[in-house]
Coordinates of C-alpha atoms and ligand atoms in Angstrom, one line a residue:
X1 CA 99.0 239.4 81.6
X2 CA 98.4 236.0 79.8
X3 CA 94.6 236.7 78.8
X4 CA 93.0 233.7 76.7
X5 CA 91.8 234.5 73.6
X6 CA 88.1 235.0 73.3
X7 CA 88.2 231.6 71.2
X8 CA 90.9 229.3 72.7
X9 CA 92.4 226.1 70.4
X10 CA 90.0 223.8 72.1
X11 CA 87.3 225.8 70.0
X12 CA 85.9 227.6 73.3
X13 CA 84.3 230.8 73.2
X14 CA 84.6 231.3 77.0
X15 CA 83.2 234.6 77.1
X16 CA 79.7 233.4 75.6
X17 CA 80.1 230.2 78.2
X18 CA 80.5 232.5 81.4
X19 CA 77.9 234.4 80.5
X20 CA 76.1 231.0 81.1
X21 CA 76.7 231.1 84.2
X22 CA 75.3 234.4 86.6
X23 CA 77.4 234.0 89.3
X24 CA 80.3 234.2 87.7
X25 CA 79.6 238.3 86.9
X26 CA 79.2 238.9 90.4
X27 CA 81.3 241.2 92.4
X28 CA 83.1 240.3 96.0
X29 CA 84.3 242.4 98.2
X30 CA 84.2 245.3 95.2
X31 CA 86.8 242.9 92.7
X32 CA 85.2 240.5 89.9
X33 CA 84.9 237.0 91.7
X34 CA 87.6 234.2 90.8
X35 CA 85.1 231.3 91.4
X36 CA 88.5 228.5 91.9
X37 CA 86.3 226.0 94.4
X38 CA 84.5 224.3 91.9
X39 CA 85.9 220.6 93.2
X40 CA 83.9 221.8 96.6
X41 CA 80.8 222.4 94.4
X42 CA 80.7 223.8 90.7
X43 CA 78.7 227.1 89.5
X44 CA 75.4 226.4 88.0
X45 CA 74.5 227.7 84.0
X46 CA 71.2 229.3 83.7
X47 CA 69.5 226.3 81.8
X48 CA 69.7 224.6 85.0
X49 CA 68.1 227.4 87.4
X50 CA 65.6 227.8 84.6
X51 CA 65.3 224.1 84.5
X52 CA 64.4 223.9 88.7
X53 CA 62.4 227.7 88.5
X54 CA 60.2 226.4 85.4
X55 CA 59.5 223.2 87.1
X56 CA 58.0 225.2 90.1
X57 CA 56.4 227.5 87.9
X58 CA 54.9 225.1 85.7
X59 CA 54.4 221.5 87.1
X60 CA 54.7 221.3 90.0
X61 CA 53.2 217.8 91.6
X62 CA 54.7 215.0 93.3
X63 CA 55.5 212.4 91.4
X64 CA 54.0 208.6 90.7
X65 CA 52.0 209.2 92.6
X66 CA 48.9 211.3 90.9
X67 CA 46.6 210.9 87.9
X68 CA 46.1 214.7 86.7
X69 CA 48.1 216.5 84.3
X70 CA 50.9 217.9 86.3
X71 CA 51.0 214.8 88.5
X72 CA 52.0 213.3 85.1
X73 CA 54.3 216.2 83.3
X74 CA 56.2 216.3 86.8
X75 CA 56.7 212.0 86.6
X76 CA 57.7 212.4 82.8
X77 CA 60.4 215.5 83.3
X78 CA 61.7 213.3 86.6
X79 CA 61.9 209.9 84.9
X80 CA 62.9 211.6 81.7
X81 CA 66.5 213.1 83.9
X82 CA 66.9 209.1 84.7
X83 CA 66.8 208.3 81.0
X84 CA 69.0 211.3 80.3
X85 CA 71.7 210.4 83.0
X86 CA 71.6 206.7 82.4
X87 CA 72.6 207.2 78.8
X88 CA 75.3 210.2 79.8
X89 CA 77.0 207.5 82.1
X90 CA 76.4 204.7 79.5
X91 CA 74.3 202.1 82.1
X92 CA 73.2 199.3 80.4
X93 CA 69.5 200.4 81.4
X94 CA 67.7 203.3 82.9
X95 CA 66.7 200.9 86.1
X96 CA 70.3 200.5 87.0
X97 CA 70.6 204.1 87.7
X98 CA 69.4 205.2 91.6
X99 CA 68.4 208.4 92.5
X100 CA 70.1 209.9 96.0
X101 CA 70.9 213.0 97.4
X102 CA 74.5 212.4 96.1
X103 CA 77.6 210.3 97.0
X104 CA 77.5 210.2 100.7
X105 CA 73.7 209.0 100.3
X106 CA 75.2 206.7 97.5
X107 CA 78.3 205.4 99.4
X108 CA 75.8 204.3 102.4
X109 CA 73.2 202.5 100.4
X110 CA 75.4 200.0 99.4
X111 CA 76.9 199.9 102.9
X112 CA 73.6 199.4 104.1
X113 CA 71.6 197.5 101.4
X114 CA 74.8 195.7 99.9
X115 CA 77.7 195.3 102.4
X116 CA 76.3 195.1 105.5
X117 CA 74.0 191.5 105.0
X118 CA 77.5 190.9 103.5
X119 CA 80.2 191.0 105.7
X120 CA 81.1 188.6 108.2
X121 CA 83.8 188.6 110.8
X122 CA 87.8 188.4 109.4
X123 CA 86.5 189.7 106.2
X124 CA 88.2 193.0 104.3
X125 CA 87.0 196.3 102.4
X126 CA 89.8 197.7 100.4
X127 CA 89.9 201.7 100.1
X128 CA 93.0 203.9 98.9
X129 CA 94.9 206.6 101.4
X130 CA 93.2 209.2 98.9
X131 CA 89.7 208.6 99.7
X132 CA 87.1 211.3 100.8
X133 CA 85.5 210.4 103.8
X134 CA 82.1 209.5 102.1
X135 CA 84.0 206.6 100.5
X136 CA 85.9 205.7 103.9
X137 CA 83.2 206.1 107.0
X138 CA 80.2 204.3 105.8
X139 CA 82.7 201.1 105.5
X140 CA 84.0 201.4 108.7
X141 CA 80.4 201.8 110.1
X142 CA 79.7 198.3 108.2
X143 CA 83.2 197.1 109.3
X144 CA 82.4 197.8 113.1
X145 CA 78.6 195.4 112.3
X146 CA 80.4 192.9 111.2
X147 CA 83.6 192.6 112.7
X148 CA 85.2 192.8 109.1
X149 CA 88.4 195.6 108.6
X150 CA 89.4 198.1 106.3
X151 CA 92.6 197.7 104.2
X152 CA 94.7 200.8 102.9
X153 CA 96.1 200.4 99.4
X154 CA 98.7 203.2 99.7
X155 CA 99.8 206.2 97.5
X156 CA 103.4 207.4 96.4
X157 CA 104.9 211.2 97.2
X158 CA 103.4 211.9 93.7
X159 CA 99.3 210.9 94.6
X160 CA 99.2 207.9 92.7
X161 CA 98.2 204.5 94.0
X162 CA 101.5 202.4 94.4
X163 CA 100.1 199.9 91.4
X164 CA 101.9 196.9 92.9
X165 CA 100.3 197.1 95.8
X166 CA 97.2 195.7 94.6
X167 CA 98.2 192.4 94.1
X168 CA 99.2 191.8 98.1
X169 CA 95.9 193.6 98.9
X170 CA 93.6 192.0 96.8
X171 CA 93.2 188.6 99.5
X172 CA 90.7 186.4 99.7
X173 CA 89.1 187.4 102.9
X174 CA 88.7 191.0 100.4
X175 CA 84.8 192.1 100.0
X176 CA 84.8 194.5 98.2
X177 CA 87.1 197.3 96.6
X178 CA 86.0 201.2 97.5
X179 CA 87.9 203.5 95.6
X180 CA 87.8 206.8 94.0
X181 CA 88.0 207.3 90.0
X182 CA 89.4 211.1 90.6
X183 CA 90.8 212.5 93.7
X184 CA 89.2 215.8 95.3
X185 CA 92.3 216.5 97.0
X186 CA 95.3 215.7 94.5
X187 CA 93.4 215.9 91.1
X188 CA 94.4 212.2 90.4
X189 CA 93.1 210.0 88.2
X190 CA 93.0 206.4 88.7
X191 CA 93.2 203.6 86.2
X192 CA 90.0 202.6 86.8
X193 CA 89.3 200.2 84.4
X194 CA 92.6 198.3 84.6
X195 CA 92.4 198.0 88.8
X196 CA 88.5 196.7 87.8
X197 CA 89.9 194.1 85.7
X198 CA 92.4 193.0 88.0
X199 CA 89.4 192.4 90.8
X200 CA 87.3 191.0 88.6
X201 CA 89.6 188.4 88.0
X202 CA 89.7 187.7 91.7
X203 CA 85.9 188.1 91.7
X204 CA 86.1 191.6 94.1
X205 CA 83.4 193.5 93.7
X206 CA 84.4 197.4 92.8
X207 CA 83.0 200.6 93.9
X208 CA 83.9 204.0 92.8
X209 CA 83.0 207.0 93.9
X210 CA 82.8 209.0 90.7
X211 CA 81.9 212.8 92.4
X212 CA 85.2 214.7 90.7
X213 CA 84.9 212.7 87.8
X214 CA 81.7 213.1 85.9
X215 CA 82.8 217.1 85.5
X216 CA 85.9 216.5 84.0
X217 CA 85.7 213.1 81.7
X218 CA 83.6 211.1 79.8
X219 CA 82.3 208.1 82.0
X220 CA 81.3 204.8 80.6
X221 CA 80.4 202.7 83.9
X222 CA 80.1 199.3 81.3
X223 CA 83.4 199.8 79.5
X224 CA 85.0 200.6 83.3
X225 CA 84.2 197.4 84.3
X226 CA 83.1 198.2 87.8
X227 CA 80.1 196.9 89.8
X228 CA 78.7 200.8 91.6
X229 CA 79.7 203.9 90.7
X230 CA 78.5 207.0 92.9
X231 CA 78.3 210.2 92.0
X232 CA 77.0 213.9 93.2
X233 CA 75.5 216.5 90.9
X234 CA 76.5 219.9 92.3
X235 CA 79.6 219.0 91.1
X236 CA 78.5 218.5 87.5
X237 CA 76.9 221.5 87.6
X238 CA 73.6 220.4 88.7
X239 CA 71.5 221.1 92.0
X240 CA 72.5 220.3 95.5
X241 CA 71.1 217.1 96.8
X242 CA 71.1 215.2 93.7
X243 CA 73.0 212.4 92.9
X244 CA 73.1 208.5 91.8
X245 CA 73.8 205.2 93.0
X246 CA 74.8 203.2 89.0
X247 CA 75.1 199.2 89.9
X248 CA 74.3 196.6 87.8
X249 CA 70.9 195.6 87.1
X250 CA 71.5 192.1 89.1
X251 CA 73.3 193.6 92.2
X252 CA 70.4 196.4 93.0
X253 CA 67.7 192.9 92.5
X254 CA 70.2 191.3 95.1
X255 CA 69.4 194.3 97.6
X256 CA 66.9 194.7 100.0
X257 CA 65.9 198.2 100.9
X258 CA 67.6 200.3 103.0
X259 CA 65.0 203.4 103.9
X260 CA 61.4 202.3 103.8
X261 CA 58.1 204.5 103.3
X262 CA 56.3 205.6 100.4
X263 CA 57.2 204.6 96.8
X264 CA 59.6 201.9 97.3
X265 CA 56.7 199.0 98.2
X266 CA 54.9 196.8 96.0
X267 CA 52.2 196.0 98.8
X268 CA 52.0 196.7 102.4
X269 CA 50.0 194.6 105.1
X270 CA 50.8 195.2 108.9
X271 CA 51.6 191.6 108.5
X272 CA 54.6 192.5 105.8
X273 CA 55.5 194.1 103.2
X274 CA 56.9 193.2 99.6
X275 CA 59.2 195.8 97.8
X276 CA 59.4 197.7 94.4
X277 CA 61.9 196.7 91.7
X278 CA 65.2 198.7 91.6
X279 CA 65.6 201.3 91.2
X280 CA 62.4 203.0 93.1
X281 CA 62.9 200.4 95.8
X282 CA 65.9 202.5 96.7
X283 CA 64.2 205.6 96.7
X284 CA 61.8 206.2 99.6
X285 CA 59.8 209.2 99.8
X286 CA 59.2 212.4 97.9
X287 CA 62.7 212.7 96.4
X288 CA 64.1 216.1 95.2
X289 CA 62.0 216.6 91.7
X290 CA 63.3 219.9 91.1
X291 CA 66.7 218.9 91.4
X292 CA 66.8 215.7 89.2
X293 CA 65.1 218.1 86.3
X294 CA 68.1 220.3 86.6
X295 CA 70.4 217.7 86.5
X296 CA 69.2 216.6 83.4
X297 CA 69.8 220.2 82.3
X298 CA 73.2 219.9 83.8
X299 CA 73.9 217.0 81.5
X300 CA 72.6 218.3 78.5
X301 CA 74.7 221.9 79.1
X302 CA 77.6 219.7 79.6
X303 CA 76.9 217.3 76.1
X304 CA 76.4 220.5 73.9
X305 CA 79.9 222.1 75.3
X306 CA 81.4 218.1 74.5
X307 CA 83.1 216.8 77.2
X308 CA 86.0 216.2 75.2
X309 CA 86.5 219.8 74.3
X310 CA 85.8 220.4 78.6
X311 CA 88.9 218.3 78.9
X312 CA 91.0 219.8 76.5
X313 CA 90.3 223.0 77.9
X314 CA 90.8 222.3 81.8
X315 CA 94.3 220.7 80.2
X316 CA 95.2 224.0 79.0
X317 CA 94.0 225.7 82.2
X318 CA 95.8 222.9 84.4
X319 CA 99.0 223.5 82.9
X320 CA 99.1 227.2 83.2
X321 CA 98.1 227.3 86.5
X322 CA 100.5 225.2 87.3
X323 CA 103.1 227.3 85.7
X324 CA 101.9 230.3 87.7
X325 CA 101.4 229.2 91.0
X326 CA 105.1 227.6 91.4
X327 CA 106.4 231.0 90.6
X328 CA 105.0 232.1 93.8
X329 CA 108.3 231.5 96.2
X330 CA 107.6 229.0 98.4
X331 CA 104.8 227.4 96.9
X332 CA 104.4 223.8 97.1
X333 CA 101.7 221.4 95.5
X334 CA 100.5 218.3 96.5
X335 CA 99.6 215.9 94.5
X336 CA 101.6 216.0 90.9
X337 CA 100.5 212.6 89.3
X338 CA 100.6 213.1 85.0
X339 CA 97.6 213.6 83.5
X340 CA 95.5 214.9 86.8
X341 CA 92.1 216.7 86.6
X342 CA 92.4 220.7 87.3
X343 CA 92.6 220.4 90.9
X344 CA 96.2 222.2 92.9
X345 CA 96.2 221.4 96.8
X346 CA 98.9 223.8 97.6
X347 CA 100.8 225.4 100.5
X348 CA 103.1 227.9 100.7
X349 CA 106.0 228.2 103.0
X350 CA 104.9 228.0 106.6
X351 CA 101.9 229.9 106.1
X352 CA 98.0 228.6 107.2
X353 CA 95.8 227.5 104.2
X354 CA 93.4 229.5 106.4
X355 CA 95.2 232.7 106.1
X356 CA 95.9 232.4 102.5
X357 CA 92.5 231.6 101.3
X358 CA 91.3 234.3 103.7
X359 CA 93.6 237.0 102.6
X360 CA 92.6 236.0 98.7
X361 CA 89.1 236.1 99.5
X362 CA 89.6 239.6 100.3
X363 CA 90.3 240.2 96.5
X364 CA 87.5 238.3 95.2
X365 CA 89.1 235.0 95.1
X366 CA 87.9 231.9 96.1
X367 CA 89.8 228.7 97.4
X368 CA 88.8 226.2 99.4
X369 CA 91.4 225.6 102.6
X370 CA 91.1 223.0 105.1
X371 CA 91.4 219.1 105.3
X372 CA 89.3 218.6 102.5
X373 CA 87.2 215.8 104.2
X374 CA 90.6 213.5 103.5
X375 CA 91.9 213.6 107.0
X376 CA 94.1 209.8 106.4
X377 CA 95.1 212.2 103.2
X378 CA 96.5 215.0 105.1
X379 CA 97.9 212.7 107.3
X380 CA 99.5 210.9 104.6
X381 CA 101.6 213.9 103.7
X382 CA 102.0 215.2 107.7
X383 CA 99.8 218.4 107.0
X384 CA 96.8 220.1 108.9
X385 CA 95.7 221.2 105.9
X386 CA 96.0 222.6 102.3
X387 CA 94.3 225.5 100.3
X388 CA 92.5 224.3 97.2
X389 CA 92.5 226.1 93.6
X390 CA 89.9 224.1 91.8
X391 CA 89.1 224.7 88.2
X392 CA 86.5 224.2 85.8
X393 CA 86.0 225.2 81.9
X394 CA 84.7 228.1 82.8
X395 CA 87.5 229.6 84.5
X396 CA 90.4 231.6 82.7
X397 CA 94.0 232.4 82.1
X398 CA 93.6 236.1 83.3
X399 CA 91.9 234.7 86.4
X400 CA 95.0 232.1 87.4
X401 CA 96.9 235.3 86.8
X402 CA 95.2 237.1 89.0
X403 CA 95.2 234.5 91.5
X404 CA 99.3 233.9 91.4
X405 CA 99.6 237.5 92.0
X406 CA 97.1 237.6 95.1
X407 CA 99.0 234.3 96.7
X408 CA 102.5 236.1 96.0
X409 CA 101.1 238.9 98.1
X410 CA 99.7 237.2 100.4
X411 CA 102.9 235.2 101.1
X412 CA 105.0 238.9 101.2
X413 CA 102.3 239.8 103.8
X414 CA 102.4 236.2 105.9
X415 CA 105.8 235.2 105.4
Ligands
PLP501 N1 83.6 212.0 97.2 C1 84.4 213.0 96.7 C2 85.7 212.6 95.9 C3 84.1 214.3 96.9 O1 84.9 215.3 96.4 C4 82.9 214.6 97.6 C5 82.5 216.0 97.8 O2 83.3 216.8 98.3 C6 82.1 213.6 98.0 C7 82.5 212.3 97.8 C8 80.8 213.8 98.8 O3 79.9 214.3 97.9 P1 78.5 214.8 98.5 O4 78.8 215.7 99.7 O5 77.8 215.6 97.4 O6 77.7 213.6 98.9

């Protein structure tokens, strides 16, 4: 057994960080679990269940709404996690930052609000063969309006965007540019600054959809260069049904609203209605108060572990999974670009990624297995599916151990 020591050269003492995190002690099927589906949604620390349990405990009141004392602690925590998220992703101000229920919600606003009084017939979205379906089904709903089509800038056998490419795609007739900064299914990371720059230059609009991103690296939506970047917070360790839309301060004014009702006016009269500056013009309705508090938590567990020492561990944990896995006979990954996040789509042999995440699950590890909402992925590389060994800091050398060992019998058993 390779077990990590308890303080590893990135300066992690991962015992005293799992202990952050209750689920991770918990028992399936008899074994200690082997949480590996953190891509699907990540583990949540205890600051961020206290975060959500004190806010019902303590304050809870709707927000902007009410004049009395919780009314007002509930607005400040709330608009204080906009503050906090705005300066984790570097906006250039606090407005510019949307609240949604994640990606998906994130990916439709603009196709709604942005793209949809937009497009006109013989116009183009660009999106890449890697995309999840959040990034590729709310432009074909806007392509199907307008009579505009969606353009695939392909991948190689590795999972990396065939660079050259671009330049052929990037026509005038082009809208806008939809793609994703980190891959859920092959662990890639795009050059997303440099692929920015280049449609700038042509004055393309870009959108990213940041979901597998904000857990891994630092994100700096100004220095990117892009013009919307979405992102979700389970993944980051956060609530469910959290999330932002980021655009520039200029685009969300350009916007009208895309769900009315409470919050987002300025004044209603049956005879019309005027709307709220960005971003509460985008947010109708009670949104999910809890949730944004414990993002905030999220982000602040994530700053005091330094993302840069999060990297430099899931390197280390990347690279020895790696090693592990393709010792299993058989074994094939998908998706092999240098410097990918900690994500291995695998298969092994003829086997179903069904079977093999089912018969793993049966010693208390988890895997995701199916298309992993990337169908034109999976069709890319002629498979039904893959299973999915997802990692985050958290995880551990003795767990990939025991997790190469479970897929090697597994395979004995299938094959
Ligand atoms: N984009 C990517 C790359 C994802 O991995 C996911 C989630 O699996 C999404 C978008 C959708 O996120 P959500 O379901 O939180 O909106």
């Amino acid at each position: 057994m390779n077990a990590l020591p308890a303080r590893d050269l990135a300066g992690f003492d991962v015992e005293r960080v799992r202990a952050d995190f209750p689920a991770l002690s918990r028992l399936v099927h008899g074994k200690p679990l082997v949480y590996f589906d953190n891509a699907n949604t990540a583990q949540r620390p205890r600051a961020v269940i206290d975060a959500v349990v004190e806010y019902y405990t303590e304050h809870n009141a709707n927000v902007s709404r009410a004049v009395h004392t919780l009314g007002a602690e509930a607005t400040a925590l709330y608009e204080g996690a906009r503050d906090r998220l705005a300066r984790w992703i570097n906006a250039g101000s606090r407005d510019e930052v949307v609240f949604t229920s994640g990606t998906t919600m994130a990916t439709n606003l603009v196709a709604y609000a942005w793209a949809m009084p937009r497009l006109r017939e013989g116009d183009a979205i660009v999106v890449t063969t890697m995309e999840h379906h959040a990034n590729i089904v709310p432009w074909q709903l806007a392509c199907e309006r307008s009579g505009a089509k969606l353009k695939v800038w392909p991948i190689t056998p590795e999972g990396e965007l065939v660079e050259d490419a671009l330049d052929r795609l990037l026509t005038p007739e082009v809208k806008l540019l939809a793609l994703t900064h980190v891959s859920n299914a092959l662990g890639t990371v795009n050059p997303v600054a440099r692929i920015a720059a280049q449609a700038r230059a042509r004055g393309i609009p870009v959108l990213v959809d940041g979901s597998q991103a904000l857990p891994h690296l630092a994100v700096d939506v100004q220095a990117l260069g892009v013009d919307f970047y979405c992102f979700t917070g389970h993944k980051m360790f956060g609530p469910t049904g959290t999330g932002a839309l980021w655009a520039r301060r200029e685009i969300l004014e350009s916007m009208p609203p895309f769900l009315g009702g409470g919050e987002m006016i300025r004044t209603v009269r049956f005879e019309g209605s005027t709307w709220a500056d960005p971003p509460h013009r985008f947010e109708a309705g009670t949104p999910n108060i809890a949730g944004f508090i414990g993002l905030a938590a999220a982000v602040d567990y994530l700053a005091g572990l330094g993302i840069e020492r999060i990297a430099a561990r899931e390197r280390d944990l990347l690279a020895h999974a790696t090693a592990r896995f393709l010792e299993v006979p058989g074994l094939r990954i998908l998706g092999t670009a240098p410097g990918k996040a900690p994500v291995i789509s695998f298969l092994v042999g003829g086997v179903h990624a069904h079977d093999l995440a089912t018969l793993i699950d049966a010693e208390g590890i988890a895997v995701r297995s199916g298309h992993h909402c990337a169908h034109p992925l999976m069709q890319h590389y002629g498979v039904a599916a893959t299973a999915r060994a997802s990692l985050a800091f958290y995880n551990t050398h003795a767990e990939i151990d025991r997790c190469a060992e479970a897929l090697e019998r597994a395979r004995r058993m299938l094959a």
